[in-house]
Amino acid sequence: MQDPIRMLESRATRVLPGIEYNRYRLQLEAEGEKGFFYEIALPPDDPWRHLNEQAMPAFARFMRVKKVDPEDPQGVTLAVFFRDRCFVIPAPKFLELYREVEGLNPSALAIRVVRWLAD
């Protein structure tokens, strides 16, 4: 299996220095960009484990609060920070990547989301 961070980099719609993220967001807002961003900061050590144990459950709960389907978060963009970079990716595209890395089909992801929401 390929490195998940490299996979994220290859599928991101934009990769930018982390320090440029706020400027990028402001530019999108000024251009009338709709939808909202969800930010995830990954630690340099074992980032995928952090994603599984902390970031994804928090993401699912936040989507539920926002009344967005956590399995199909249309209109949501993720900003995933890792080291000094920010990977910008539509949330549905990120979930495809997540399922691929984890070896999950849509039903297995649904079960995982239910578990995250129950915690």
mmCIF file with all atom_site columns, C-alpha atoms in Angstrom:
data_model
loop_
_atom_site.group_PDB
_atom_site.id
_atom_site.type_symbol
_atom_site.label_atom_id
_atom_site.label_alt_id
_atom_site.label_comp_id
_atom_site.label_asym_id
_atom_site.label_entity_id
_atom_site.label_seq_id
_atom_site.pdbx_PDB_ins_code
_atom_site.Cartn_x
_atom_site.Cartn_y
_atom_site.Cartn_z
_atom_site.occupancy
_atom_site.B_iso_or_equiv
_atom_site.pdbx_formal_charge
_atom_site.auth_seq_id
_atom_site.auth_comp_id
_atom_site.auth_asym_id
_atom_site.auth_atom_id
_atom_site.pdbx_PDB_model_num
ATOM 1   C CA . MET A 1 1   ? 0.000   0.000  0.000  1.00 0.00 ? 1   MET A CA 1
ATOM 2   C CA . GLN A 1 2   ? 1.222   3.434  -0.884 1.00 0.00 ? 2   GLN A CA 1
ATOM 3   C CA . ASP A 1 3   ? 1.910   5.982  1.866  1.00 0.00 ? 3   ASP A CA 1
ATOM 4   C CA . PRO A 1 4   ? -1.436  7.613  2.805  1.00 0.00 ? 4   PRO A CA 1
ATOM 5   C CA . ILE A 1 5   ? 0.113   11.098 2.982  1.00 0.00 ? 5   ILE A CA 1
ATOM 6   C CA . ARG A 1 6   ? 1.525   10.734 -0.532 1.00 0.00 ? 6   ARG A CA 1
ATOM 7   C CA . MET A 1 7   ? -1.876  9.530  -1.700 1.00 0.00 ? 7   MET A CA 1
ATOM 8   C CA . LEU A 1 8   ? -3.459  12.572 -0.084 1.00 0.00 ? 8   LEU A CA 1
ATOM 9   C CA . GLU A 1 9   ? -0.952  14.834 -1.783 1.00 0.00 ? 9   GLU A CA 1
ATOM 10  C CA . SER A 1 10  ? -1.688  13.316 -5.186 1.00 0.00 ? 10  SER A CA 1
ATOM 11  C CA . ARG A 1 11  ? -5.457  13.707 -4.809 1.00 0.00 ? 11  ARG A CA 1
ATOM 12  C CA . ALA A 1 12  ? -5.623  17.094 -3.146 1.00 0.00 ? 12  ALA A CA 1
ATOM 13  C CA . THR A 1 13  ? -7.079  19.850 -5.271 1.00 0.00 ? 13  THR A CA 1
ATOM 14  C CA . ARG A 1 14  ? -4.477  22.171 -3.816 1.00 0.00 ? 14  ARG A CA 1
ATOM 15  C CA . VAL A 1 15  ? -1.277  21.711 -1.812 1.00 0.00 ? 15  VAL A CA 1
ATOM 16  C CA . LEU A 1 16  ? 0.082   24.848 -0.243 1.00 0.00 ? 16  LEU A CA 1
ATOM 17  C CA . PRO A 1 17  ? 2.424   25.872 2.524  1.00 0.00 ? 17  PRO A CA 1
ATOM 18  C CA . GLY A 1 18  ? 0.466   25.753 5.761  1.00 0.00 ? 18  GLY A CA 1
ATOM 19  C CA . ILE A 1 19  ? 1.315   29.364 6.449  1.00 0.00 ? 19  ILE A CA 1
ATOM 20  C CA . GLU A 1 20  ? -0.594  30.367 3.276  1.00 0.00 ? 20  GLU A CA 1
ATOM 21  C CA . TYR A 1 21  ? -3.861  28.651 4.228  1.00 0.00 ? 21  TYR A CA 1
ATOM 22  C CA . ASN A 1 22  ? -5.633  31.623 5.838  1.00 0.00 ? 22  ASN A CA 1
ATOM 23  C CA . ARG A 1 23  ? -4.820  33.828 2.863  1.00 0.00 ? 23  ARG A CA 1
ATOM 24  C CA . TYR A 1 24  ? -6.149  31.130 0.532  1.00 0.00 ? 24  TYR A CA 1
ATOM 25  C CA . ARG A 1 25  ? -9.414  30.891 2.519  1.00 0.00 ? 25  ARG A CA 1
ATOM 26  C CA . LEU A 1 26  ? -9.870  34.658 2.510  1.00 0.00 ? 26  LEU A CA 1
ATOM 27  C CA . GLN A 1 27  ? -9.329  34.724 -1.244 1.00 0.00 ? 27  GLN A CA 1
ATOM 28  C CA . LEU A 1 28  ? -11.984 32.040 -1.761 1.00 0.00 ? 28  LEU A CA 1
ATOM 29  C CA . GLU A 1 29  ? -14.450 33.898 0.452  1.00 0.00 ? 29  GLU A CA 1
ATOM 30  C CA . ALA A 1 30  ? -13.800 37.125 -1.471 1.00 0.00 ? 30  ALA A CA 1
ATOM 31  C CA . GLU A 1 31  ? -14.554 35.228 -4.689 1.00 0.00 ? 31  GLU A CA 1
ATOM 32  C CA . GLY A 1 32  ? -17.881 34.067 -3.246 1.00 0.00 ? 32  GLY A CA 1
ATOM 33  C CA . GLU A 1 33  ? -16.931 30.440 -2.625 1.00 0.00 ? 33  GLU A CA 1
ATOM 34  C CA . LYS A 1 34  ? -19.781 28.559 -0.910 1.00 0.00 ? 34  LYS A CA 1
ATOM 35  C CA . GLY A 1 35  ? -19.576 25.661 1.493  1.00 0.00 ? 35  GLY A CA 1
ATOM 36  C CA . PHE A 1 36  ? -17.342 25.393 4.485  1.00 0.00 ? 36  PHE A CA 1
ATOM 37  C CA . PHE A 1 37  ? -13.957 24.069 5.490  1.00 0.00 ? 37  PHE A CA 1
ATOM 38  C CA . TYR A 1 38  ? -13.107 21.546 8.152  1.00 0.00 ? 38  TYR A CA 1
ATOM 39  C CA . GLU A 1 39  ? -9.515  21.597 9.366  1.00 0.00 ? 39  GLU A CA 1
ATOM 40  C CA . ILE A 1 40  ? -7.499  18.602 10.528 1.00 0.00 ? 40  ILE A CA 1
ATOM 41  C CA . ALA A 1 41  ? -3.979  18.863 11.920 1.00 0.00 ? 41  ALA A CA 1
ATOM 42  C CA . LEU A 1 42  ? -1.995  15.631 11.777 1.00 0.00 ? 42  LEU A CA 1
ATOM 43  C CA . PRO A 1 43  ? 1.001   15.053 14.035 1.00 0.00 ? 43  PRO A CA 1
ATOM 44  C CA . PRO A 1 44  ? 4.299   14.148 12.353 1.00 0.00 ? 44  PRO A CA 1
ATOM 45  C CA . ASP A 1 45  ? 4.457   10.808 14.177 1.00 0.00 ? 45  ASP A CA 1
ATOM 46  C CA . ASP A 1 46  ? 1.863   8.231  13.113 1.00 0.00 ? 46  ASP A CA 1
ATOM 47  C CA . PRO A 1 47  ? -0.503  10.660 11.359 1.00 0.00 ? 47  PRO A CA 1
ATOM 48  C CA . TRP A 1 48  ? -2.873  7.977  10.056 1.00 0.00 ? 48  TRP A CA 1
ATOM 49  C CA . ARG A 1 49  ? -3.400  6.555  13.539 1.00 0.00 ? 49  ARG A CA 1
ATOM 50  C CA . HIS A 1 50  ? -4.307  10.035 14.793 1.00 0.00 ? 50  HIS A CA 1
ATOM 51  C CA . LEU A 1 51  ? -6.684  10.413 11.884 1.00 0.00 ? 51  LEU A CA 1
ATOM 52  C CA . ASN A 1 52  ? -8.446  7.134  12.743 1.00 0.00 ? 52  ASN A CA 1
ATOM 53  C CA . GLU A 1 53  ? -8.590  7.559  16.481 1.00 0.00 ? 53  GLU A CA 1
ATOM 54  C CA . GLN A 1 54  ? -9.264  11.273 16.854 1.00 0.00 ? 54  GLN A CA 1
ATOM 55  C CA . ALA A 1 55  ? -9.765  13.300 13.691 1.00 0.00 ? 55  ALA A CA 1
ATOM 56  C CA . MET A 1 56  ? -12.307 11.143 11.863 1.00 0.00 ? 56  MET A CA 1
ATOM 57  C CA . PRO A 1 57  ? -14.613 10.616 14.868 1.00 0.00 ? 57  PRO A CA 1
ATOM 58  C CA . ALA A 1 58  ? -14.527 14.376 15.541 1.00 0.00 ? 58  ALA A CA 1
ATOM 59  C CA . PHE A 1 59  ? -15.235 15.062 11.859 1.00 0.00 ? 59  PHE A CA 1
ATOM 60  C CA . ALA A 1 60  ? -18.269 12.737 11.867 1.00 0.00 ? 60  ALA A CA 1
ATOM 61  C CA . ARG A 1 61  ? -19.673 14.358 15.017 1.00 0.00 ? 61  ARG A CA 1
ATOM 62  C CA . PHE A 1 62  ? -19.134 17.862 13.623 1.00 0.00 ? 62  PHE A CA 1
ATOM 63  C CA . MET A 1 63  ? -20.885 16.933 10.374 1.00 0.00 ? 63  MET A CA 1
ATOM 64  C CA . ARG A 1 64  ? -23.846 15.626 12.350 1.00 0.00 ? 64  ARG A CA 1
ATOM 65  C CA . VAL A 1 65  ? -24.057 18.908 14.303 1.00 0.00 ? 65  VAL A CA 1
ATOM 66  C CA . LYS A 1 66  ? -23.972 20.823 10.998 1.00 0.00 ? 66  LYS A CA 1
ATOM 67  C CA . LYS A 1 67  ? -26.703 18.507 9.631  1.00 0.00 ? 67  LYS A CA 1
ATOM 68  C CA . VAL A 1 68  ? -24.399 17.198 6.911  1.00 0.00 ? 68  VAL A CA 1
ATOM 69  C CA . ASP A 1 69  ? -24.252 13.491 6.123  1.00 0.00 ? 69  ASP A CA 1
ATOM 70  C CA . PRO A 1 70  ? -20.829 12.343 7.431  1.00 0.00 ? 70  PRO A CA 1
ATOM 71  C CA . GLU A 1 71  ? -20.731 9.636  4.758  1.00 0.00 ? 71  GLU A CA 1
ATOM 72  C CA . ASP A 1 72  ? -21.427 12.086 1.919  1.00 0.00 ? 72  ASP A CA 1
ATOM 73  C CA . PRO A 1 73  ? -20.366 15.560 3.082  1.00 0.00 ? 73  PRO A CA 1
ATOM 74  C CA . GLN A 1 74  ? -21.265 17.532 -0.027 1.00 0.00 ? 74  GLN A CA 1
ATOM 75  C CA . GLY A 1 75  ? -20.106 21.151 0.034  1.00 0.00 ? 75  GLY A CA 1
ATOM 76  C CA . VAL A 1 76  ? -17.449 20.486 2.677  1.00 0.00 ? 76  VAL A CA 1
ATOM 77  C CA . THR A 1 77  ? -13.752 20.913 1.995  1.00 0.00 ? 77  THR A CA 1
ATOM 78  C CA . LEU A 1 78  ? -11.048 19.498 4.212  1.00 0.00 ? 78  LEU A CA 1
ATOM 79  C CA . ALA A 1 79  ? -7.851  21.336 4.955  1.00 0.00 ? 79  ALA A CA 1
ATOM 80  C CA . VAL A 1 80  ? -5.459  18.671 6.204  1.00 0.00 ? 80  VAL A CA 1
ATOM 81  C CA . PHE A 1 81  ? -2.292  20.035 7.765  1.00 0.00 ? 81  PHE A CA 1
ATOM 82  C CA . PHE A 1 82  ? 0.760   17.807 7.906  1.00 0.00 ? 82  PHE A CA 1
ATOM 83  C CA . ARG A 1 83  ? 4.121   19.193 8.866  1.00 0.00 ? 83  ARG A CA 1
ATOM 84  C CA . ASP A 1 84  ? 4.477   22.493 7.000  1.00 0.00 ? 84  ASP A CA 1
ATOM 85  C CA . ARG A 1 85  ? 1.925   21.778 4.267  1.00 0.00 ? 85  ARG A CA 1
ATOM 86  C CA . CYS A 1 86  ? -1.816  22.019 3.860  1.00 0.00 ? 86  CYS A CA 1
ATOM 87  C CA . PHE A 1 87  ? -3.712  19.636 1.604  1.00 0.00 ? 87  PHE A CA 1
ATOM 88  C CA . VAL A 1 88  ? -7.039  21.009 0.396  1.00 0.00 ? 88  VAL A CA 1
ATOM 89  C CA . ILE A 1 89  ? -9.461  18.325 -0.757 1.00 0.00 ? 89  ILE A CA 1
ATOM 90  C CA . PRO A 1 90  ? -13.241 18.037 -1.094 1.00 0.00 ? 90  PRO A CA 1
ATOM 91  C CA . ALA A 1 91  ? -14.536 15.930 1.789  1.00 0.00 ? 91  ALA A CA 1
ATOM 92  C CA . PRO A 1 92  ? -16.240 13.305 -0.442 1.00 0.00 ? 92  PRO A CA 1
ATOM 93  C CA . LYS A 1 93  ? -12.981 12.804 -2.331 1.00 0.00 ? 93  LYS A CA 1
ATOM 94  C CA . PHE A 1 94  ? -11.118 12.505 0.966  1.00 0.00 ? 94  PHE A CA 1
ATOM 95  C CA . LEU A 1 95  ? -13.565 9.849  2.161  1.00 0.00 ? 95  LEU A CA 1
ATOM 96  C CA . GLU A 1 96  ? -12.874 7.855  -1.016 1.00 0.00 ? 96  GLU A CA 1
ATOM 97  C CA . LEU A 1 97  ? -9.173  8.009  -0.170 1.00 0.00 ? 97  LEU A CA 1
ATOM 98  C CA . TYR A 1 98  ? -9.886  7.073  3.458  1.00 0.00 ? 98  TYR A CA 1
ATOM 99  C CA . ARG A 1 99  ? -11.946 4.058  2.376  1.00 0.00 ? 99  ARG A CA 1
ATOM 100 C CA . GLU A 1 100 ? -9.210  2.960  -0.023 1.00 0.00 ? 100 GLU A CA 1
ATOM 101 C CA . VAL A 1 101 ? -6.452  3.186  2.593  1.00 0.00 ? 101 VAL A CA 1
ATOM 102 C CA . GLU A 1 102 ? -8.580  1.425  5.214  1.00 0.00 ? 102 GLU A CA 1
ATOM 103 C CA . GLY A 1 103 ? -9.883  -1.202 2.788  1.00 0.00 ? 103 GLY A CA 1
ATOM 104 C CA . LEU A 1 104 ? -13.511 -0.256 3.457  1.00 0.00 ? 104 LEU A CA 1
ATOM 105 C CA . ASN A 1 105 ? -16.508 -0.527 1.179  1.00 0.00 ? 105 ASN A CA 1
ATOM 106 C CA . PRO A 1 106 ? -19.347 1.997  1.638  1.00 0.00 ? 106 PRO A CA 1
ATOM 107 C CA . SER A 1 107 ? -21.186 -0.300 4.089  1.00 0.00 ? 107 SER A CA 1
ATOM 108 C CA . ALA A 1 108 ? -18.104 -0.756 6.238  1.00 0.00 ? 108 ALA A CA 1
ATOM 109 C CA . LEU A 1 109 ? -17.589 3.005  6.323  1.00 0.00 ? 109 LEU A CA 1
ATOM 110 C CA . ALA A 1 110 ? -21.223 3.430  7.389  1.00 0.00 ? 110 ALA A CA 1
ATOM 111 C CA . ILE A 1 111 ? -20.651 1.036  10.300 1.00 0.00 ? 111 ILE A CA 1
ATOM 112 C CA . ARG A 1 112 ? -17.544 2.932  11.318 1.00 0.00 ? 112 ARG A CA 1
ATOM 113 C CA . VAL A 1 113 ? -19.418 6.259  11.173 1.00 0.00 ? 113 VAL A CA 1
ATOM 114 C CA . VAL A 1 114 ? -22.164 4.848  13.406 1.00 0.00 ? 114 VAL A CA 1
ATOM 115 C CA . ARG A 1 115 ? -19.515 3.766  15.891 1.00 0.00 ? 115 ARG A CA 1
ATOM 116 C CA . TRP A 1 116 ? -17.864 7.203  15.814 1.00 0.00 ? 116 TRP A CA 1
ATOM 117 C CA . LEU A 1 117 ? -21.187 8.924  16.397 1.00 0.00 ? 117 LEU A CA 1
ATOM 118 C CA . ALA A 1 118 ? -22.008 6.615  19.301 1.00 0.00 ? 118 ALA A CA 1
ATOM 119 C CA . ASP A 1 119 ? -18.800 7.477  21.203 1.00 0.00 ? 119 ASP A CA 1
#
